[in-house]
Tab-separated table of C-alpha atoms in Angstrom:
chain	number	residue	atom	x	y	z
A	1321	MET	CA	0.000	0.000	0.000
A	1322	PRO	CA	1.491	3.383	-0.964
A	1323	TYR	CA	2.055	6.146	1.550
A	1324	ARG	CA	2.481	9.557	-0.046
A	1325	LEU	CA	4.700	12.350	1.208
A	1326	ASP	CA	3.997	16.029	0.738
A	1327	GLY	CA	5.629	17.865	-2.145
A	1328	LEU	CA	5.947	14.952	-4.559
A	1329	PRO	CA	4.759	14.906	-8.182
A	1330	GLU	CA	1.914	12.646	-9.252
A	1331	ARG	CA	4.050	11.140	-12.026
A	1332	VAL	CA	7.760	10.761	-12.753
A	1333	THR	CA	9.347	10.029	-16.127
A	1334	VAL	CA	12.146	7.500	-15.833
A	1335	TYR	CA	14.768	8.290	-18.474
A	1336	GLU	CA	16.295	4.857	-19.043
A	1337	VAL	CA	20.050	5.033	-19.710
A	1338	GLY	CA	20.991	1.350	-19.397
A	1339	PRO	CA	21.565	0.642	-23.104
A	1340	ARG	CA	23.943	3.617	-23.356
A	1341	ASP	CA	25.404	4.738	-20.026
A	1342	GLY	CA	25.012	1.276	-18.575
A	1343	LEU	CA	26.571	-0.841	-21.298
A	1344	GLN	CA	29.341	1.625	-22.157
A	1345	ASN	CA	31.104	0.894	-18.885
A	1346	GLU	CA	30.666	-2.870	-18.831
A	1347	LYS	CA	33.713	-5.023	-19.574
A	1348	ALA	CA	31.641	-7.364	-21.700
A	1349	VAL	CA	30.828	-6.301	-25.266
A	1350	ILE	CA	27.456	-7.807	-26.069
A	1351	PRO	CA	26.187	-8.521	-29.610
A	1352	VAL	CA	23.980	-6.031	-31.387
A	1353	GLU	CA	21.017	-8.411	-31.442
A	1354	VAL	CA	21.190	-8.709	-27.646
A	1355	LYS	CA	21.237	-4.918	-27.327
A	1356	ALA	CA	18.183	-4.668	-29.572
A	1357	ALA	CA	16.399	-7.327	-27.518
A	1358	PHE	CA	17.351	-5.471	-24.324
A	1359	ILE	CA	15.807	-2.242	-25.609
A	1360	ASP	CA	12.714	-4.101	-26.757
A	1361	ARG	CA	12.294	-5.618	-23.296
A	1362	LEU	CA	12.547	-2.146	-21.762
A	1363	ALA	CA	9.787	-0.958	-24.067
A	1364	ASP	CA	7.658	-3.951	-23.031
A	1365	ALA	CA	8.170	-2.928	-19.387
A	1366	GLY	CA	6.540	0.432	-20.082
A	1367	HIS	CA	9.462	2.787	-20.728
A	1368	THR	CA	8.664	5.814	-22.891
A	1369	VAL	CA	12.264	7.135	-23.052
A	1370	ILE	CA	15.169	4.755	-23.720
A	1371	GLU	CA	18.590	6.191	-24.491
A	1372	ALA	CA	19.624	3.697	-27.130
A	1373	THR	CA	23.325	4.240	-27.818
A	1374	SER	CA	26.129	6.710	-28.384
A	1375	PHE	CA	27.943	7.941	-31.477
A	1376	VAL	CA	31.243	8.417	-29.661
A	1377	HIS	CA	34.362	7.260	-31.550
A	1378	PRO	CA	34.680	3.459	-31.082
A	1379	ARG	CA	38.274	3.854	-29.924
A	1380	TRP	CA	36.985	5.574	-26.777
A	1381	VAL	CA	33.850	3.486	-26.187
A	1382	PRO	CA	34.271	0.155	-28.015
A	1383	GLN	CA	31.214	-1.287	-26.252
A	1384	LEU	CA	28.999	0.969	-28.419
A	1385	ALA	CA	30.913	0.735	-31.699
A	1386	ASP	CA	27.857	-0.840	-33.360
A	1387	SER	CA	25.559	2.165	-32.840
A	1388	GLY	CA	24.579	2.527	-36.498
A	1389	GLU	CA	23.909	-1.190	-36.857
A	1390	LEU	CA	21.850	-1.173	-33.668
A	1391	LEU	CA	19.568	1.633	-34.845
A	1392	ALA	CA	19.113	-0.154	-38.170
A	1393	THR	CA	18.162	-3.347	-36.289
A	1394	LEU	CA	16.011	-1.746	-33.603
A	1395	ARG	CA	12.228	-1.930	-33.824
A	1396	ARG	CA	11.293	1.625	-32.895
A	1397	ARG	CA	7.800	1.768	-31.458
A	1398	PRO	CA	5.393	4.678	-31.790
A	1399	GLY	CA	5.179	6.789	-28.652
A	1400	ILE	CA	8.648	5.803	-27.400
A	1401	ARG	CA	11.622	8.140	-27.612
A	1402	TYR	CA	15.023	6.674	-28.471
A	1403	PRO	CA	17.583	9.469	-27.921
A	1404	VAL	CA	21.289	8.947	-28.629
A	1405	LEU	CA	24.390	10.666	-27.288
A	1406	VAL	CA	26.523	12.661	-29.735
A	1407	PRO	CA	29.866	14.207	-28.683
A	1408	ASN	CA	30.463	16.464	-31.684
A	1409	GLU	CA	29.340	17.319	-35.226
A	1410	ARG	CA	30.680	14.068	-36.671
A	1411	GLY	CA	28.616	12.142	-34.143
A	1412	LEU	CA	25.585	14.241	-35.067
A	1413	ASP	CA	26.134	13.499	-38.768
A	1414	ARG	CA	26.125	9.771	-38.075
A	1415	ALA	CA	23.038	10.053	-35.867
A	1416	LEU	CA	21.114	12.043	-38.483
A	1417	GLU	CA	22.023	9.459	-41.126
A	1418	CYS	CA	20.314	6.884	-38.893
A	1419	GLY	CA	17.116	8.943	-38.698
A	1420	VAL	CA	17.177	9.869	-35.009
A	1421	ASP	CA	14.817	12.561	-33.751
A	1422	GLU	CA	16.471	13.271	-30.381
A	1423	VAL	CA	20.114	13.613	-29.342
A	1424	ALA	CA	22.039	14.485	-26.199
A	1425	VAL	CA	25.280	16.394	-25.674
A	1426	PHE	CA	27.623	15.925	-22.739
A	1427	ALA	CA	29.284	18.808	-20.897
A	1428	SER	CA	31.351	19.172	-17.748
A	1429	ALA	CA	30.821	21.435	-14.752
A	1430	THR	CA	34.549	21.389	-13.913
A	1431	GLU	CA	37.678	22.479	-15.740
A	1432	THR	CA	39.667	19.312	-15.107
A	1433	PHE	CA	36.995	16.889	-16.248
A	1434	ALA	CA	36.312	19.009	-19.338
A	1435	ASN	CA	39.979	18.656	-20.229
A	1436	LYS	CA	40.128	14.930	-19.508
A	1437	ASN	CA	36.816	14.018	-21.141
A	1438	LEU	CA	36.547	16.538	-23.977
A	1439	ASN	CA	40.070	17.904	-24.419
A	1440	ARG	CA	38.564	21.368	-23.908
A	1441	GLY	CA	38.389	23.900	-21.102
A	1442	LEU	CA	35.306	24.768	-19.085
A	1443	ASP	CA	34.386	27.625	-21.432
A	1444	SER	CA	35.924	26.364	-24.679
A	1445	GLN	CA	33.836	23.144	-24.489
A	1446	PHE	CA	30.922	25.187	-25.804
A	1447	GLU	CA	32.722	25.564	-29.107
A	1448	MET	CA	31.898	21.858	-29.596
A	1449	PHE	CA	28.285	22.061	-28.485
A	1450	GLU	CA	27.059	25.245	-30.155
A	1451	PRO	CA	27.187	23.957	-33.758
A	1452	VAL	CA	25.840	20.546	-32.727
A	1453	VAL	CA	22.817	22.030	-30.968
A	1454	ALA	CA	22.195	24.586	-33.721
A	1455	ARG	CA	22.335	22.020	-36.529
A	1456	ALA	CA	20.218	19.503	-34.615
A	1457	LEU	CA	17.500	22.076	-33.978
A	1458	GLU	CA	17.595	23.173	-37.622
A	1459	SER	CA	17.008	19.514	-38.559
A	1460	GLY	CA	13.994	19.266	-36.260
A	1461	VAL	CA	15.882	17.137	-33.722
A	1462	LYS	CA	15.427	17.763	-29.986
A	1463	VAL	CA	18.552	18.169	-27.860
A	1464	ARG	CA	19.075	17.176	-24.259
A	1465	ALA	CA	22.158	18.311	-22.338
A	1466	TYR	CA	24.057	16.437	-19.668
A	1467	VAL	CA	26.360	18.262	-17.294
A	1468	SER	CA	28.669	16.037	-15.273
A	1469	MET	CA	30.507	16.421	-11.945
A	1470	VAL	CA	27.800	18.721	-10.579
A	1471	PHE	CA	28.548	17.967	-6.910
A	1472	GLY	CA	32.262	17.336	-7.097
A	1473	ASP	CA	35.026	15.722	-9.119
A	1474	PRO	CA	38.058	13.610	-8.083
A	1475	TRP	CA	40.592	16.307	-8.979
A	1476	GLU	CA	39.000	19.582	-7.881
A	1477	GLY	CA	36.854	18.508	-4.951
A	1478	PRO	CA	33.390	20.049	-4.401
A	1479	THR	CA	31.935	21.874	-7.398
A	1480	PRO	CA	30.607	25.374	-6.639
A	1481	ILE	CA	26.859	25.588	-7.205
A	1482	GLU	CA	27.172	28.850	-9.122
A	1483	GLN	CA	29.604	27.169	-11.536
A	1484	VAL	CA	27.117	24.382	-12.264
A	1485	VAL	CA	24.326	26.895	-12.780
A	1486	ARG	CA	26.480	28.929	-15.165
A	1487	VAL	CA	27.318	25.905	-17.322
A	1488	GLY	CA	23.789	24.500	-17.181
A	1489	THR	CA	22.076	27.780	-17.987
A	1490	ARG	CA	24.327	28.281	-20.974
A	1491	LEU	CA	23.331	24.850	-22.307
A	1492	LEU	CA	19.642	25.609	-21.848
A	1493	ASP	CA	20.086	28.985	-23.536
A	1494	LEU	CA	21.529	27.217	-26.593
A	1495	GLY	CA	18.110	25.579	-27.061
A	1496	CYS	CA	18.439	22.297	-25.171
A	1497	HIS	CA	14.981	21.304	-23.963
A	1498	GLU	CA	16.234	19.493	-20.858
A	1499	LEU	CA	19.298	19.558	-18.603
A	1500	SER	CA	20.356	16.419	-16.758
A	1501	LEU	CA	22.434	17.133	-13.636
A	1502	GLY	CA	24.973	14.343	-13.270
A	1503	ASP	CA	26.477	13.246	-9.957
A	1504	THR	CA	29.208	11.423	-11.849
A	1505	ILE	CA	31.141	10.126	-8.836
A	1506	GLY	CA	28.175	9.845	-6.494
A	1507	VAL	CA	29.259	12.335	-3.805
A	1508	GLY	CA	25.993	14.293	-3.618
A	1509	THR	CA	23.782	14.405	-0.544
A	1510	PRO	CA	20.099	15.435	-0.256
A	1511	GLY	CA	20.683	18.934	1.095
A	1512	HIS	CA	23.235	19.662	-1.611
A	1513	ALA	CA	20.887	18.277	-4.263
A	1514	THR	CA	18.065	20.511	-3.031
A	1515	ALA	CA	20.282	23.607	-2.963
A	1516	LEU	CA	21.563	22.971	-6.484
A	1517	ILE	CA	18.110	22.465	-7.994
A	1518	GLU	CA	16.701	25.506	-6.216
A	1519	ALA	CA	19.550	27.607	-7.659
A	1520	PHE	CA	18.085	27.088	-11.146
A	1521	PRO	CA	15.090	29.222	-12.125
A	1522	SER	CA	13.194	26.395	-13.876
A	1523	PRO	CA	13.256	22.993	-12.140
A	1524	GLU	CA	10.735	21.691	-14.678
A	1525	ARG	CA	13.529	21.747	-17.292
A	1526	LEU	CA	15.870	19.696	-15.091
A	1527	ALA	CA	16.502	15.977	-14.784
A	1528	VAL	CA	18.760	14.249	-12.272
A	1529	HIS	CA	21.333	11.528	-12.862
A	1530	PHE	CA	22.703	9.977	-9.673
A	1531	HIS	CA	25.389	7.361	-9.162
A	1532	ASP	CA	25.267	5.290	-6.001
A	1533	THR	CA	28.926	5.358	-4.908
A	1534	TYR	CA	28.075	6.320	-1.318
A	1535	GLY	CA	24.561	4.848	-1.245
A	1536	GLN	CA	22.902	8.247	-1.610
A	1537	ALA	CA	21.201	7.928	-5.016
A	1538	LEU	CA	17.664	7.240	-3.766
A	1539	ALA	CA	17.848	9.829	-0.990
A	1540	ASN	CA	19.115	12.409	-3.482
A	1541	THR	CA	16.358	11.496	-5.924
A	1542	LEU	CA	13.678	11.988	-3.282
A	1543	ALA	CA	15.137	15.413	-2.459
A	1544	ALA	CA	15.164	16.314	-6.166
A	1545	LEU	CA	11.513	15.332	-6.604
A	1546	ARG	CA	10.512	17.473	-3.632
A	1547	ALA	CA	12.428	20.368	-5.241
A	1548	GLY	CA	10.325	20.138	-8.412
A	1549	VAL	CA	12.152	17.692	-10.689
A	1550	THR	CA	9.986	15.111	-12.501
A	1551	VAL	CA	12.547	13.365	-14.766
A	1552	VAL	CA	14.991	10.868	-13.258
A	1553	ASP	CA	17.749	9.042	-15.130
A	1554	ALA	CA	18.185	5.406	-14.136
A	1555	SER	CA	19.788	2.258	-15.469
A	1556	THR	CA	18.156	-1.159	-15.483
A	1557	GLY	CA	19.920	-3.357	-12.945
A	1558	GLY	CA	22.103	-0.449	-11.839
A	1559	ILE	CA	24.703	-1.191	-14.512
A	1560	GLY	CA	27.206	1.400	-15.674
A	1561	GLY	CA	29.395	4.138	-14.306
A	1562	CYS	CA	31.763	6.479	-16.120
A	1563	PRO	CA	34.714	5.311	-18.264
A	1564	TYR	CA	36.554	8.584	-17.620
A	1565	ALA	CA	36.187	8.679	-13.820
A	1566	GLU	CA	37.545	5.599	-12.061
A	1567	SER	CA	35.832	6.390	-8.753
A	1568	ALA	CA	32.358	6.345	-10.352
A	1569	THR	CA	30.269	3.278	-9.592
A	1570	GLY	CA	26.939	2.138	-10.946
A	1571	ASN	CA	23.964	4.260	-11.862
A	1572	LEU	CA	20.819	4.430	-9.793
A	1573	ALA	CA	19.032	1.159	-10.555
A	1574	THR	CA	15.699	1.549	-12.327
A	1575	GLU	CA	14.151	-1.185	-10.188
A	1576	ASP	CA	15.260	0.437	-6.924
A	1577	LEU	CA	13.803	3.748	-8.099
A	1578	VAL	CA	10.497	2.176	-9.141
A	1579	TRP	CA	10.182	0.295	-5.837
A	1580	MET	CA	10.564	3.570	-3.935
A	1581	LEU	CA	8.158	5.480	-6.176
A	1582	ASN	CA	5.573	2.696	-6.029
A	1583	GLY	CA	5.704	2.904	-2.237
A	1584	LEU	CA	5.187	6.667	-2.426
A	1585	GLY	CA	2.223	6.383	-4.777
A	1586	VAL	CA	4.077	8.137	-7.611
A	1587	ASP	CA	3.189	6.805	-11.054
A	1588	THR	CA	5.941	5.756	-13.494
A	1589	GLY	CA	3.986	3.560	-15.889
A	1590	LEU	CA	6.597	0.825	-15.410
A	1591	ASP	CA	6.073	-2.864	-14.687
A	1592	LEU	CA	8.509	-3.774	-11.904
A	1593	GLY	CA	8.247	-7.515	-12.543
A	1594	LYS	CA	9.227	-7.099	-16.190
A	1595	LEU	CA	12.115	-4.830	-15.230
A	1596	VAL	CA	13.459	-7.396	-12.775
A	1597	ALA	CA	13.126	-10.188	-15.349
A	1598	THR	CA	14.995	-8.049	-17.860
A	1599	SER	CA	17.833	-7.387	-15.416
A	1600	VAL	CA	18.163	-11.099	-14.611
A	1601	TRP	CA	18.203	-11.854	-18.350
A	1602	LEU	CA	20.835	-9.172	-18.978
A	1603	ALA	CA	22.989	-10.238	-16.037
A	1604	GLU	CA	23.291	-13.697	-17.581
A	1605	ARG	CA	24.640	-12.125	-20.764
A	1606	LEU	CA	27.005	-9.795	-18.941
A	1607	GLY	CA	28.339	-12.655	-16.832
A	1608	ARG	CA	27.768	-10.938	-13.490
A	1609	PRO	CA	24.859	-10.441	-11.088
A	1610	SER	CA	22.839	-7.240	-11.071
A	1611	PRO	CA	23.933	-4.787	-8.336
A	1612	SER	CA	20.316	-3.647	-7.862
A	1613	ARG	CA	19.064	-4.490	-4.360
A	1614	VAL	CA	15.487	-4.860	-5.625
A	1615	VAL	CA	16.557	-7.218	-8.397
A	1616	GLN	CA	18.511	-9.300	-5.900
A	1617	ALA	CA	15.562	-9.442	-3.501
A	1618	LEU	CA	12.794	-10.161	-5.996
A	1619	SER	CA	14.727	-12.542	-8.247
A	1620	LYS	CA	15.245	-14.887	-5.300
A	1621	GLY	CA	11.510	-15.465	-5.352
């Protein structure tokens, strides 16, 4: 029986990142037909947004080198969004050739991570994004923006809130419809999450993307929902991390998120049983058990 808390939305959109952010950091490289089946299972479970893949150079993310083949294989269903990540104009070209209608760009809130991840500085990184966003919008393609290291990074320590807001606002001003705030190394806490979200003028344009390094992902998500956010990134089975930040552990597990939201009476439209079955199925193909606590608990039954 659900027990609601004050200040929560009636419905939350779960932005499923398992096929992209999850698989890109797994040691196993799974076949394209398995990836397509994985995405299809997520659609069967009720997902309306599934980030399908990334058009990053295969030298950097070999796990997603088959992105074009995957999109050609994938059965795209009406009413379901299948965004892809693009790092630059070449990635956008490849995505447009595959007929995508939504892309995402990836920025950093810190100088050091911008240099390590993008080979650009905190301000010069926008030289990469501006033409990508402009061309995508001209082509009728929606653009989401990620900003990473929003609470802290391994090299610089805590990230100033005003710095995150400056980077994020600039991305929104370029025309991105949504900004996902990424706790890349999982150091955020609920009070910090609340303060960061409240520093933005429009929480309805924000999403949150928590990693569970210190076990804070669900607590941070609850704080974000109470601050006005209604879009939460999560990864089926809790797979993934960040290939450019060794201290990053797995994403918030979709099943753990849905269990909490079900208990709070917040609608997601997702079938928890099908999600758990999908994670068990995927774990067999990855050769390791799912780190999701809910998957571990329910799969034993």
